[in-house]
GROMACS .gro file of N, CA, C and O in nm:
model
  444
    1MET      N    1  -3.187 -11.656   5.343
    1MET     CA    2  -3.170 -11.514   5.323
    1MET      C    3  -3.027 -11.489   5.275
    1MET      O    4  -2.931 -11.544   5.330
    2ALA      N    5  -3.015 -11.410   5.170
    2ALA     CA    6  -2.884 -11.381   5.112
    2ALA      C    7  -2.806 -11.286   5.202
    2ALA      O    8  -2.862 -11.196   5.263
    3LYS      N    9  -2.677 -11.312   5.209
    3LYS     CA   10  -2.589 -11.228   5.290
    3LYS      C   11  -2.554 -11.102   5.210
    3LYS      O   12  -2.517 -11.109   5.094
    4LYS      N   13  -2.568 -10.986   5.274
    4LYS     CA   14  -2.538 -10.858   5.210
    4LYS      C   15  -2.387 -10.835   5.213
    4LYS      O   16  -2.321 -10.854   5.314
    5THR      N   17  -2.334 -10.796   5.098
    5THR     CA   18  -2.191 -10.767   5.088
    5THR      C   19  -2.172 -10.620   5.057
    5THR      O   20  -2.231 -10.568   4.962
    6ASP      N   21  -2.093 -10.553   5.137
    6ASP     CA   22  -2.062 -10.412   5.112
    6ASP      C   23  -1.934 -10.405   5.030
    6ASP      O   24  -1.837 -10.476   5.055
    7LEU      N   25  -1.936 -10.316   4.931
    7LEU     CA   26  -1.817 -10.293   4.850
    7LEU      C   27  -1.741 -10.175   4.908
    7LEU      O   28  -1.800 -10.075   4.948
    8VAL      N   29  -1.611 -10.186   4.910
    8VAL     CA   30  -1.526 -10.080   4.963
    8VAL      C   31  -1.431 -10.035   4.853
    8VAL      O   32  -1.366 -10.116   4.789
    9ASP      N   33  -1.428  -9.905   4.830
    9ASP     CA   34  -1.333  -9.849   4.735
    9ASP      C   35  -1.202  -9.823   4.806
    9ASP      O   36  -1.200  -9.763   4.914
   10VAL      N   37  -1.094  -9.865   4.747
   10VAL     CA   38  -0.962  -9.839   4.804
   10VAL      C   39  -0.923  -9.697   4.768
   10VAL      O   40  -0.932  -9.655   4.653
   11GLY      N   41  -0.881  -9.620   4.868
   11GLY     CA   42  -0.843  -9.481   4.846
   11GLY      C   43  -0.705  -9.469   4.786
   11GLY      O   44  -0.626  -9.563   4.783
   12THR      N   45  -0.676  -9.348   4.739
   12THR     CA   46  -0.545  -9.321   4.679
   12THR      C   47  -0.442  -9.283   4.784
   12THR      O   48  -0.324  -9.275   4.754
   13GLY      N   49  -0.488  -9.256   4.906
   13GLY     CA   50  -0.398  -9.204   5.008
   13GLY      C   51  -0.405  -9.052   5.016
   13GLY      O   52  -0.344  -8.991   5.101
   14ASP      N   53  -0.481  -8.991   4.926
   14ASP     CA   54  -0.500  -8.846   4.924
   14ASP      C   55  -0.649  -8.820   4.933
   14ASP      O   56  -0.722  -8.835   4.835
   15VAL      N   57  -0.696  -8.781   5.049
   15VAL     CA   58  -0.839  -8.763   5.072
   15VAL      C   59  -0.899  -8.660   4.978
   15VAL      O   60  -1.013  -8.673   4.935
   16PHE      N   61  -0.823  -8.556   4.942
   16PHE     CA   62  -0.876  -8.452   4.855
   16PHE      C   63  -0.900  -8.505   4.713
   16PHE      O   64  -0.999  -8.471   4.650
   17LYS      N   65  -0.811  -8.590   4.665
   17LYS     CA   66  -0.832  -8.653   4.534
   17LYS      C   67  -0.948  -8.751   4.540
   17LYS      O   68  -1.030  -8.757   4.450
   18ASP      N   69  -0.954  -8.827   4.648
   18ASP     CA   70  -1.062  -8.924   4.664
   18ASP      C   71  -1.199  -8.857   4.668
   18ASP      O   72  -1.298  -8.913   4.622
   19LEU      N   73  -1.204  -8.734   4.721
   19LEU     CA   74  -1.330  -8.660   4.727
   19LEU      C   75  -1.359  -8.584   4.599
   19LEU      O   76  -1.464  -8.521   4.586
   20GLY      N   77  -1.265  -8.588   4.504
   20GLY     CA   78  -1.289  -8.531   4.373
   20GLY      C   79  -1.261  -8.382   4.359
   20GLY      O   80  -1.308  -8.318   4.266
   21PHE      N   81  -1.183  -8.324   4.451
   21PHE     CA   82  -1.150  -8.182   4.440
   21PHE      C   83  -1.056  -8.158   4.323
   21PHE      O   84  -0.953  -8.225   4.310
   22ALA      N   85  -1.089  -8.061   4.240
   22ALA     CA   86  -1.005  -8.027   4.125
   22ALA      C   87  -0.871  -7.971   4.169
   22ALA      O   88  -0.770  -7.991   4.102
   23ASP      N   89  -0.868  -7.905   4.285
   23ASP     CA   90  -0.745  -7.846   4.338
   23ASP      C   91  -0.688  -7.930   4.453
   23ASP      O   92  -0.636  -7.877   4.550
   24ALA      N   93  -0.696  -8.061   4.440
   24ALA     CA   94  -0.655  -8.152   4.547
   24ALA      C   95  -0.510  -8.131   4.590
   24ALA      O   96  -0.480  -8.131   4.710
   25ASP      N   97  -0.420  -8.110   4.494
   25ASP     CA   98  -0.279  -8.092   4.530
   25ASP      C   99  -0.258  -7.965   4.612
   25ASP      O  100  -0.182  -7.965   4.710
   26GLU      N  101  -0.324  -7.857   4.575
   26GLU     CA  102  -0.313  -7.731   4.649
   26GLU      C  103  -0.372  -7.745   4.788
   26GLU      O  104  -0.315  -7.698   4.886
   27ARG      N  105  -0.485  -7.812   4.800
   27ARG     CA  106  -0.546  -7.833   4.932
   27ARG      C  107  -0.455  -7.916   5.021
   27ARG      O  108  -0.442  -7.889   5.140
   28LYS      N  109  -0.394  -8.018   4.964
   28LYS     CA  110  -0.303  -8.103   5.042
   28LYS      C  111  -0.183  -8.022   5.091
   28LYS      O  112  -0.144  -8.031   5.207
   29LEU      N  113  -0.126  -7.940   5.003
   29LEU     CA  114  -0.011  -7.857   5.042
   29LEU      C  115  -0.050  -7.759   5.152
   29LEU      O  116   0.022  -7.745   5.252
   30ARG      N  117  -0.163  -7.692   5.136
   30ARG     CA  118  -0.206  -7.596   5.239
   30ARG      C  119  -0.229  -7.667   5.372
   30ARG      O  120  -0.196  -7.613   5.478
   31THR      N  121  -0.283  -7.787   5.369
   31THR     CA  122  -0.305  -7.862   5.493
   31THR      C  123  -0.172  -7.898   5.558
   31THR      O  124  -0.156  -7.884   5.680
   32GLN      N  125  -0.076  -7.943   5.478
   32GLN     CA  126   0.056  -7.977   5.533
   32GLN      C  127   0.123  -7.853   5.596
   32GLN      O  128   0.181  -7.862   5.704
   33LEU      N  129   0.115  -7.739   5.529
   33LEU     CA  130   0.173  -7.616   5.582
   33LEU      C  131   0.101  -7.572   5.709
   33LEU      O  132   0.165  -7.531   5.807
   34ALA      N  133  -0.031  -7.582   5.711
   34ALA     CA  134  -0.107  -7.545   5.830
   34ALA      C  135  -0.075  -7.637   5.947
   34ALA      O  136  -0.066  -7.591   6.062
   35MET      N  137  -0.053  -7.764   5.919
   35MET     CA  138  -0.015  -7.857   6.026
   35MET      C  139   0.117  -7.813   6.090
   35MET      O  140   0.130  -7.811   6.212
   36ARG      N  141   0.213  -7.776   6.006
   36ARG     CA  142   0.343  -7.732   6.059
   36ARG      C  143   0.328  -7.601   6.136
   36ARG      O  144   0.386  -7.584   6.242
   37LEU      N  145   0.249  -7.507   6.083
   37LEU     CA  146   0.225  -7.381   6.154
   37LEU      C  147   0.163  -7.407   6.291
   37LEU      O  148   0.205  -7.349   6.390
   38ASN      N  149   0.062  -7.493   6.294
   38ASN     CA  150  -0.002  -7.524   6.422
   38ASN      C  151   0.095  -7.591   6.518
   38ASN      O  152   0.090  -7.565   6.638
   39ASP      N  153   0.185  -7.674   6.468
   39ASP     CA  154   0.289  -7.733   6.553
   39ASP      C  155   0.380  -7.624   6.610
   39ASP      O  156   0.414  -7.627   6.729
   40LEU      N  157   0.421  -7.530   6.526
   40LEU     CA  158   0.509  -7.421   6.572
   40LEU      C  159   0.440  -7.335   6.677
   40LEU      O  160   0.502  -7.296   6.777
   41ILE      N  161   0.314  -7.305   6.655
   41ILE     CA  162   0.237  -7.225   6.751
   41ILE      C  163   0.227  -7.298   6.884
   41ILE      O  164   0.247  -7.240   6.990
   42LYS      N  165   0.199  -7.429   6.877
   42LYS     CA  166   0.187  -7.509   6.999
   42LYS      C  167   0.320  -7.517   7.073
   42LYS      O  168   0.326  -7.503   7.195
   43GLU      N  169   0.430  -7.538   6.999
   43GLU     CA  170   0.562  -7.546   7.060
   43GLU      C  171   0.597  -7.418   7.135
   43GLU      O  172   0.661  -7.422   7.240
   44ARG      N  173   0.558  -7.305   7.081
   44ARG     CA  174   0.589  -7.175   7.142
   44ARG      C  175   0.490  -7.134   7.249
   44ARG      O  176   0.507  -7.032   7.313
   45LYS      N  177   0.383  -7.211   7.264
   45LYS     CA  178   0.279  -7.182   7.364
   45LYS      C  179   0.225  -7.040   7.347
   45LYS      O  180   0.205  -6.967   7.443
   46LEU      N  181   0.201  -7.001   7.221
   46LEU     CA  182   0.150  -6.869   7.190
   46LEU      C  183  -0.002  -6.869   7.185
   46LEU      O  184  -0.064  -6.965   7.139
   47THR      N  185  -0.061  -6.760   7.232
   47THR     CA  186  -0.207  -6.746   7.224
   47THR      C  187  -0.246  -6.706   7.082
   47THR      O  188  -0.163  -6.657   7.005
   48GLN      N  189  -0.373  -6.722   7.051
   48GLN     CA  190  -0.422  -6.680   6.920
   48GLN      C  191  -0.405  -6.529   6.902
   48GLN      O  192  -0.373  -6.483   6.792
   49THR      N  193  -0.422  -6.453   7.009
   49THR     CA  194  -0.405  -6.308   7.001
   49THR      C  195  -0.259  -6.274   6.971
   49THR      O  196  -0.232  -6.186   6.887
   50ALA      N  197  -0.166  -6.343   7.034
   50ALA     CA  198  -0.024  -6.318   7.008
   50ALA      C  199   0.013  -6.353   6.865
   50ALA      O  200   0.084  -6.277   6.798
   51ILE      N  201  -0.036  -6.465   6.817
   51ILE     CA  202  -0.008  -6.506   6.679
   51ILE      C  203  -0.069  -6.408   6.580
   51ILE      O  204  -0.007  -6.372   6.479
   52ALA      N  205  -0.190  -6.362   6.608
   52ALA     CA  206  -0.255  -6.264   6.520
   52ALA      C  207  -0.169  -6.138   6.509
   52ALA      O  208  -0.153  -6.082   6.400
   53GLY      N  209  -0.109  -6.097   6.619
   53GLY     CA  210  -0.020  -5.981   6.618
   53GLY      C  211   0.103  -6.005   6.533
   53GLY      O  212   0.145  -5.919   6.455
   54ILE      N  213   0.163  -6.123   6.546
   54ILE     CA  214   0.283  -6.157   6.469
   54ILE      C  215   0.251  -6.164   6.320
   54ILE      O  216   0.325  -6.113   6.236
   55PHE      N  217   0.137  -6.226   6.285
   55PHE     CA  218   0.099  -6.245   6.146
   55PHE      C  219   0.033  -6.120   6.086
   55PHE      O  220   0.020  -6.110   5.965
   56GLY      N  221  -0.014  -6.029   6.173
   56GLY     CA  222  -0.080  -5.909   6.123
   56GLY      C  223  -0.218  -5.935   6.066
   56GLY      O  224  -0.259  -5.872   5.969
   57ILE      N  225  -0.288  -6.031   6.126
   57ILE     CA  226  -0.423  -6.064   6.081
   57ILE      C  227  -0.516  -6.069   6.202
   57ILE      O  228  -0.470  -6.080   6.316
   58PRO      N  229  -0.648  -6.060   6.181
   58PRO     CA  230  -0.742  -6.066   6.294
   58PRO      C  231  -0.739  -6.203   6.363
   58PRO      O  232  -0.718  -6.307   6.299
   59GLN      N  233  -0.762  -6.203   6.493
   59GLN     CA  234  -0.760  -6.325   6.573
   59GLN      C  235  -0.857  -6.431   6.520
   59GLN      O  236  -0.821  -6.550   6.518
   60PRO      N  237  -0.978  -6.395   6.473
   60PRO     CA  238  -1.067  -6.501   6.421
   60PRO      C  239  -1.005  -6.579   6.303
   60PRO      O  240  -1.035  -6.697   6.284
   61HIS      N  241  -0.916  -6.515   6.228
   61HIS     CA  242  -0.850  -6.585   6.119
   61HIS      C  243  -0.753  -6.690   6.174
   61HIS      O  244  -0.734  -6.796   6.113
   62ILE      N  245  -0.692  -6.660   6.288
   62ILE     CA  246  -0.605  -6.759   6.353
   62ILE      C  247  -0.688  -6.879   6.397
   62ILE      O  248  -0.645  -6.994   6.383
   63SER      N  249  -0.807  -6.854   6.448
   63SER     CA  250  -0.896  -6.963   6.487
   63SER      C  251  -0.926  -7.052   6.367
   63SER      O  252  -0.926  -7.176   6.378
   64GLU      N  253  -0.950  -6.991   6.251
   64GLU     CA  254  -0.974  -7.070   6.129
   64GLU      C  255  -0.852  -7.154   6.094
   64GLU      O  256  -0.864  -7.272   6.059
   65LEU      N  257  -0.734  -7.094   6.104
   65LEU     CA  258  -0.609  -7.167   6.076
   65LEU      C  259  -0.594  -7.285   6.172
   65LEU      O  260  -0.562  -7.396   6.131
   66ARG      N  261  -0.619  -7.261   6.299
   66ARG     CA  262  -0.605  -7.366   6.400
   66ARG      C  263  -0.703  -7.481   6.376
   66ARG      O  264  -0.677  -7.595   6.413
   67ASN      N  265  -0.818  -7.450   6.314
   67ASN     CA  266  -0.921  -7.551   6.287
   67ASN      C  267  -0.919  -7.598   6.142
   67ASN      O  268  -1.014  -7.661   6.095
   68TYR      N  269  -0.811  -7.566   6.070
   68TYR     CA  270  -0.789  -7.611   5.932
   68TYR      C  271  -0.900  -7.568   5.836
   68TYR      O  272  -0.928  -7.636   5.740
   69LYS      N  273  -0.957  -7.452   5.863
   69LYS     CA  274  -1.049  -7.388   5.768
   69LYS      C  275  -0.961  -7.295   5.685
   69LYS      O  276  -0.936  -7.180   5.724
   70LEU      N  277  -0.911  -7.344   5.575
   70LEU     CA  278  -0.800  -7.280   5.505
   70LEU      C  279  -0.838  -7.205   5.378
   70LEU      O  280  -0.750  -7.164   5.303
   71SER      N  281  -0.965  -7.184   5.354
   71SER     CA  282  -1.006  -7.122   5.228
   71SER      C  283  -0.950  -6.980   5.210
   71SER      O  284  -0.927  -6.937   5.098
   72ARG      N  285  -0.922  -6.909   5.317
   72ARG     CA  286  -0.871  -6.773   5.304
   72ARG      C  287  -0.717  -6.767   5.296
   72ARG      O  288  -0.660  -6.661   5.283
   73PHE      N  289  -0.652  -6.883   5.306
   73PHE     CA  290  -0.505  -6.885   5.311
   73PHE      C  291  -0.448  -6.953   5.187
   73PHE      O  292  -0.477  -7.069   5.160
   74SER      N  293  -0.363  -6.881   5.114
   74SER     CA  294  -0.291  -6.941   5.002
   74SER      C  295  -0.166  -7.011   5.056
   74SER      O  296  -0.123  -6.984   5.169
   75SER      N  297  -0.108  -7.097   4.976
   75SER     CA  298   0.018  -7.161   5.015
   75SER      C  299   0.125  -7.057   5.041
   75SER      O  300   0.201  -7.066   5.137
   76GLU      N  301   0.129  -6.957   4.954
   76GLU     CA  302   0.229  -6.851   4.968
   76GLU      C  303   0.213  -6.778   5.102
   76GLU      O  304   0.311  -6.750   5.171
   77ARG      N  305   0.090  -6.748   5.138
   77ARG     CA  306   0.066  -6.680   5.265
   77ARG      C  307   0.106  -6.767   5.384
   77ARG      O  308   0.165  -6.718   5.481
   78LEU      N  309   0.076  -6.895   5.379
   78LEU     CA  310   0.114  -6.986   5.487
   78LEU      C  311   0.266  -6.996   5.497
   78LEU      O  312   0.322  -7.000   5.608
   79LEU      N  313   0.335  -6.999   5.383
   79LEU     CA  314   0.481  -7.000   5.385
   79LEU      C  315   0.534  -6.873   5.450
   79LEU      O  316   0.630  -6.877   5.528
   80HIS      N  317   0.473  -6.760   5.420
   80HIS     CA  318   0.514  -6.633   5.481
   80HIS      C  319   0.496  -6.639   5.633
   80HIS      O  320   0.583  -6.594   5.708
   81PHE      N  321   0.384  -6.693   5.680
   81PHE     CA  322   0.362  -6.706   5.824
   81PHE      C  323   0.471  -6.790   5.890
   81PHE      O  324   0.516  -6.759   6.000
   82ILE      N  325   0.514  -6.895   5.822
   82ILE     CA  326   0.622  -6.979   5.878
   82ILE      C  327   0.748  -6.896   5.896
   82ILE      O  328   0.816  -6.905   5.998
   83THR      N  329   0.780  -6.811   5.798
   83THR     CA  330   0.900  -6.726   5.811
   83THR      C  331   0.884  -6.626   5.924
   83THR      O  332   0.984  -6.588   5.987
   84LEU      N  333   0.762  -6.581   5.951
   84LEU     CA  334   0.738  -6.489   6.062
   84LEU      C  335   0.761  -6.555   6.198
   84LEU      O  336   0.776  -6.486   6.298
   85LEU      N  337   0.764  -6.687   6.199
   85LEU     CA  338   0.793  -6.762   6.322
   85LEU      C  339   0.940  -6.806   6.325
   85LEU      O  340   0.976  -6.905   6.387
   86ASP      N  341   1.025  -6.728   6.255
   86ASP     CA  342   1.170  -6.747   6.255
   86ASP      C  343   1.215  -6.881   6.199
   86ASP      O  344   1.311  -6.941   6.246
   87LYS      N  345   1.146  -6.927   6.097
   87LYS     CA  346   1.185  -7.049   6.027
   87LYS      C  347   1.220  -7.014   5.884
   87LYS      O  348   1.158  -6.926   5.824
   88ASP      N  349   1.320  -7.080   5.830
   88ASP     CA  350   1.354  -7.066   5.689
   88ASP      C  351   1.269  -7.166   5.610
   88ASP      O  352   1.242  -7.277   5.658
   89VAL      N  353   1.233  -7.127   5.491
   89VAL     CA  354   1.160  -7.215   5.400
   89VAL      C  355   1.247  -7.231   5.276
   89VAL      O  356   1.289  -7.133   5.216
   90GLU      N  357   1.278  -7.353   5.242
   90GLU     CA  358   1.360  -7.382   5.125
   90GLU      C  359   1.280  -7.470   5.031
   90GLU      O  360   1.223  -7.571   5.072
   91ILE      N  361   1.275  -7.432   4.905
   91ILE     CA  362   1.203  -7.510   4.805
   91ILE      C  363   1.306  -7.581   4.718
   91ILE      O  364   1.394  -7.518   4.663
   92VAL      N  365   1.295  -7.712   4.709
   92VAL     CA  366   1.389  -7.794   4.633
   92VAL      C  367   1.314  -7.859   4.518
   92VAL      O  368   1.208  -7.919   4.538
   93ILE      N  369   1.368  -7.846   4.399
   93ILE     CA  370   1.309  -7.910   4.282
   93ILE      C  371   1.403  -8.021   4.238
   93ILE      O  372   1.522  -7.996   4.219
   94ARG      N  373   1.350  -8.142   4.226
   94ARG     CA  374   1.432  -8.258   4.190
   94ARG      C  375   1.355  -8.347   4.094
   94ARG      O  376   1.235  -8.331   4.078
   95PRO      N  377   1.424  -8.443   4.033
   95PRO     CA  378   1.354  -8.534   3.941
   95PRO      C  379   1.243  -8.611   4.014
   95PRO      O  380   1.254  -8.641   4.133
   96LYS      N  381   1.139  -8.641   3.942
   96LYS     CA  382   1.025  -8.716   3.994
   96LYS      C  383   1.070  -8.857   4.034
   96LYS      O  384   1.152  -8.919   3.967
   97ALA      N  385   1.015  -8.906   4.142
   97ALA     CA  386   1.042  -9.043   4.185
   97ALA      C  387   0.987  -9.141   4.082
   97ALA      O  388   0.880  -9.120   4.025
   98ALA      N  389   1.058  -9.248   4.056
   98ALA     CA  390   1.020  -9.345   3.954
   98ALA      C  391   0.885  -9.411   3.982
   98ALA      O  392   0.814  -9.449   3.890
   99ASN      N  393   0.847  -9.423   4.110
   99ASN     CA  394   0.723  -9.492   4.144
   99ASN      C  395   0.601  -9.400   4.145
   99ASN      O  396   0.494  -9.441   4.188
  100HIS      N  397   0.615  -9.275   4.099
  100HIS     CA  398   0.502  -9.183   4.091
  100HIS      C  399   0.469  -9.153   3.945
  100HIS      O  400   0.559  -9.131   3.864
  101ALA      N  401   0.341  -9.150   3.915
  101ALA     CA  402   0.299  -9.120   3.777
  101ALA      C  403   0.328  -8.976   3.740
  101ALA      O  404   0.357  -8.945   3.626
  102ALA      N  405   0.320  -8.887   3.839
  102ALA     CA  406   0.345  -8.744   3.815
  102ALA      C  407   0.426  -8.690   3.933
  102ALA      O  408   0.435  -8.754   4.037
  103GLY      N  409   0.486  -8.574   3.913
  103GLY     CA  410   0.559  -8.511   4.022
  103GLY      C  411   0.464  -8.476   4.134
  103GLY      O  412   0.343  -8.465   4.115
  104LEU      N  413   0.516  -8.459   4.254
  104LEU     CA  414   0.431  -8.424   4.367
  104LEU      C  415   0.497  -8.319   4.453
  104LEU      O  416   0.618  -8.297   4.444
  105VAL      N  417   0.417  -8.255   4.534
  105VAL     CA  418   0.463  -8.153   4.626
  105VAL      C  419   0.440  -8.204   4.767
  105VAL      O  420   0.334  -8.257   4.798
  106SER      N  421   0.540  -8.190   4.853
  106SER     CA  422   0.524  -8.231   4.991
  106SER      C  423   0.603  -8.138   5.079
  106SER      O  424   0.690  -8.065   5.035
  107VAL      N  425   0.571  -8.140   5.208
  107VAL     CA  426   0.637  -8.057   5.306
  107VAL      C  427   0.723  -8.146   5.393
  107VAL      O  428   0.674  -8.243   5.451
  108LEU      N  429   0.850  -8.116   5.399
  108LEU     CA  430   0.945  -8.189   5.482
  108LEU      C  431   0.993  -8.095   5.591
  108LEU      O  432   1.037  -7.984   5.561
  109VAL      N  433   0.983  -8.137   5.715
  109VAL     CA  434   1.026  -8.053   5.826
  109VAL      C  435   1.158  -8.107   5.879
  109VAL      O  436   1.171  -8.225   5.910
  110VAL      N  437   1.257  -8.017   5.885
  110VAL     CA  438   1.388  -8.051   5.938
  110VAL      C  439   1.403  -7.979   6.071
  110VAL      O  440   1.389  -7.856   6.076
  111ALA      N  441   1.427  -8.052   6.175
  111ALA     CA  442   1.437  -7.993   6.309
  111ALA      C  443   1.563  -7.911   6.326
  111ALA      O  444   1.659  -7.918   6.262
   0.00000   0.00000   0.00000
């Protein structure tokens, strides 16, 4: 009996690109921003109701944010929420790294 061999595709390291999303870079950025927002919320031990009040949105939308259901949130809106939690957001534009085929966007958190 012949031994069955499974083929494995090596990923790019970006699940959204691997899944074929046309807006993979935007999805990745929104996920990174949401991760930081959720960290800030957790650090402050704030309830979803309290966060909804700070952000000025309904509590069910906070639940979506906490569960990374991000279709209703733009990157700009997520950046605004970060500023509402008393954090500065700085955008730095620099030359592309030599080992990347194209420029990339990432979120760097400075404590």
